[in-house]
Coordinates of C-alpha atoms in Angstrom, one line a residue:
X29 CA 0.2 0.0 -0.1
X30 CA 1.6 3.5 -1.2
X31 CA 2.1 5.9 1.8
X32 CA 0.3 9.2 1.9
X33 CA -2.7 7.6 -0.1
X34 CA -6.0 8.3 2.2
X35 CA -8.6 6.3 0.1
X36 CA -6.2 3.8 -1.8
X37 CA -8.9 2.9 -4.7
X38 CA -8.3 0.5 -8.5
X39 CA -10.4 1.2 -11.6
X40 CA -10.7 -1.9 -13.9
X41 CA -12.9 -3.1 -16.7
X42 CA -14.4 -6.3 -17.4
X43 CA -16.4 -8.4 -20.0
X44 CA -18.5 -9.6 -17.2
X45 CA -22.0 -8.7 -16.5
X46 CA -22.7 -6.9 -13.1
X47 CA -24.8 -10.1 -12.7
X48 CA -21.9 -12.5 -12.9
X49 CA -20.4 -10.6 -10.5
X50 CA -22.6 -10.1 -7.9
X51 CA -23.6 -14.0 -8.1
X52 CA -19.2 -14.8 -8.2
X53 CA -19.0 -12.3 -5.1
X54 CA -22.3 -13.6 -2.9
X55 CA -20.9 -17.6 -3.6
X56 CA -17.9 -16.1 -2.4
X57 CA -18.5 -14.9 0.5
X58 CA -20.5 -17.5 1.7
X59 CA -17.5 -19.6 1.8
X60 CA -14.7 -17.7 2.5
X61 CA -11.2 -18.5 4.8
X62 CA -10.6 -14.6 4.8
X63 CA -13.3 -13.5 7.7
X64 CA -14.6 -11.1 5.8
X65 CA -18.7 -10.7 4.8
X66 CA -20.3 -7.8 2.7
X67 CA -23.3 -6.9 0.9
X68 CA -23.8 -7.2 -3.2
X69 CA -26.4 -5.4 -4.7
X70 CA -27.7 -3.8 -8.1
X71 CA -24.4 -2.1 -9.0
X72 CA -22.5 -2.0 -5.8
X73 CA -20.7 -4.3 -3.5
X74 CA -19.4 -3.5 -0.2
X75 CA -16.6 -5.9 1.5
X76 CA -16.2 -5.6 5.4
X77 CA -14.1 -7.5 8.2
X78 CA -16.3 -10.1 10.2
X79 CA -16.9 -7.9 13.5
X80 CA -15.1 -11.0 15.6
X81 CA -11.6 -10.1 13.7
X82 CA -12.7 -6.3 13.4
X83 CA -10.6 -3.5 15.0
X84 CA -11.0 0.4 14.9
X85 CA -8.8 0.4 12.2
X86 CA -10.2 -2.2 10.0
X87 CA -11.1 -1.5 6.1
X88 CA -13.6 -1.7 4.1
X89 CA -14.2 -2.0 0.3
X90 CA -16.7 -0.2 -1.7
X91 CA -17.2 -1.6 -5.5
X92 CA -19.5 0.1 -7.8
X93 CA -20.1 -1.4 -11.2
X94 CA -21.1 0.5 -14.8
X95 CA -22.3 -0.9 -17.8
X96 CA -20.2 0.4 -20.7
X97 CA -19.3 0.7 -24.6
X98 CA -22.6 -0.6 -25.4
X99 CA -23.3 -3.4 -22.5
X100 CA -20.3 -5.6 -23.6
X101 CA -18.0 -4.3 -20.6
X102 CA -18.4 -3.5 -17.1
X103 CA -16.2 -0.6 -15.0
X104 CA -15.5 -1.6 -11.8
X105 CA -14.4 1.3 -9.3
X106 CA -13.5 0.0 -5.8
X107 CA -12.3 2.4 -2.9
X108 CA -10.8 1.1 0.3
X109 CA -11.7 3.1 3.2
X110 CA -12.2 2.8 7.1
X111 CA -15.8 2.1 8.8
X112 CA -18.1 4.8 8.3
X113 CA -18.4 5.8 12.0
X114 CA -14.0 6.4 11.9
X115 CA -14.7 8.4 8.5
X116 CA -17.2 10.5 9.5
X117 CA -15.1 11.3 13.0
X118 CA -11.7 12.3 11.1
X119 CA -14.4 14.3 8.5
X120 CA -15.8 15.9 11.8
X121 CA -12.6 16.9 13.3
X122 CA -11.5 18.6 10.2
X123 CA -13.9 20.6 10.0
X124 CA -13.7 21.4 13.3
X125 CA -10.7 22.7 12.9
X126 CA -11.3 24.6 9.4
X127 CA -13.5 26.4 11.0
X128 CA -11.9 27.8 14.3
X129 CA -8.7 28.2 12.0
X130 CA -11.5 30.6 10.0
X131 CA -13.1 32.5 12.7
X132 CA -9.8 32.8 14.6
X133 CA -7.7 33.7 11.7
X134 CA -10.5 36.6 11.3
X135 CA -11.1 38.3 14.7
X136 CA -7.0 37.6 14.6
X137 CA -6.3 39.9 12.1
X138 CA -8.9 42.4 12.7
X139 CA -7.6 42.8 16.0
X140 CA -4.2 43.2 14.3
X141 CA -5.9 45.8 11.6
X142 CA -7.0 47.5 14.4
X143 CA -3.8 47.9 16.1
X144 CA -4.8 45.6 19.1
X145 CA -3.0 42.8 21.0
X146 CA -3.5 40.2 19.1
X147 CA -2.5 36.7 21.3
X148 CA -5.4 35.3 19.9
X149 CA -3.9 34.6 16.8
X150 CA -1.4 32.1 18.5
X151 CA -3.7 29.7 18.7
X152 CA -3.7 29.0 14.5
X153 CA 0.1 27.1 15.0
X154 CA -2.1 24.9 17.6
X155 CA -4.8 24.1 15.2
X156 CA -2.3 23.6 12.6
X157 CA -0.2 21.1 15.1
X158 CA -3.8 19.1 16.0
X159 CA -4.4 18.8 11.7
X160 CA -1.6 16.7 11.5
X161 CA -1.5 15.0 14.4
X162 CA -5.0 14.0 13.1
X163 CA -3.0 13.1 9.4
X164 CA -0.3 11.3 11.0
X165 CA -3.3 9.2 13.3
X166 CA -4.9 8.4 10.2
X167 CA -1.9 7.4 8.0
X168 CA -0.7 5.2 11.3
X169 CA -4.7 3.5 11.6
X170 CA -4.3 3.1 7.7
X171 CA -1.0 0.9 8.2
X172 CA -2.6 -1.0 11.4
X173 CA -5.1 -2.2 8.6
X174 CA -2.8 -3.0 6.0
X175 CA -3.1 -6.7 6.3
X176 CA -7.0 -6.5 6.4
X177 CA -7.2 -4.1 3.0
X178 CA -4.8 -6.5 1.1
X179 CA -7.1 -9.9 2.7
X180 CA -9.8 -7.9 1.2
X181 CA -8.4 -6.8 -2.1
X182 CA -7.1 -10.3 -2.8
X183 CA -10.3 -12.1 -1.6
X184 CA -12.4 -9.4 -4.1
X185 CA -9.4 -10.3 -6.9
X186 CA -10.0 -14.3 -5.9
X187 CA -14.0 -13.8 -6.2
X188 CA -13.9 -11.6 -9.6
X189 CA -11.1 -14.3 -11.2
X190 CA -9.0 -11.6 -12.5
X191 CA -6.0 -9.5 -11.4
X192 CA -6.6 -6.0 -9.6
X193 CA -3.8 -3.0 -9.6
X194 CA -2.3 -3.2 -6.9
X195 CA -3.2 -0.9 -4.4

């Protein structure tokens, strides 16, 4: 897994139909040894680690399929990412830091423009450090979930019967 990729992804084309892919995944999920489960319906597949083997940083694979070129090929787009609760926590954390950074900048630089004391601007490096810590912890979490990411990747590759680009 390449470093500094927030959500690794792949994109391939296959001659299999969406229905064939879904039936292959459903069948393979019934008898897999990778401790995985998932859902496959219409044009979307989600593959996750079983609850008994899941930890906070466990990944999931979300796959979207699209029929292309006069119904002869299926485009498969896969995105590896954290579970939705982890993704939401980090998104809200970055949002809160961004909003605080904006408002503190407005207040601080307004005070500075008026010639007043602007000690509030010292909070900006703290917020930048918090954002950096969040980013580094997400990278650490991605490394902790790397083995499970590869297990999901190889499971999908095996179920599809075609090779996938390396994540």
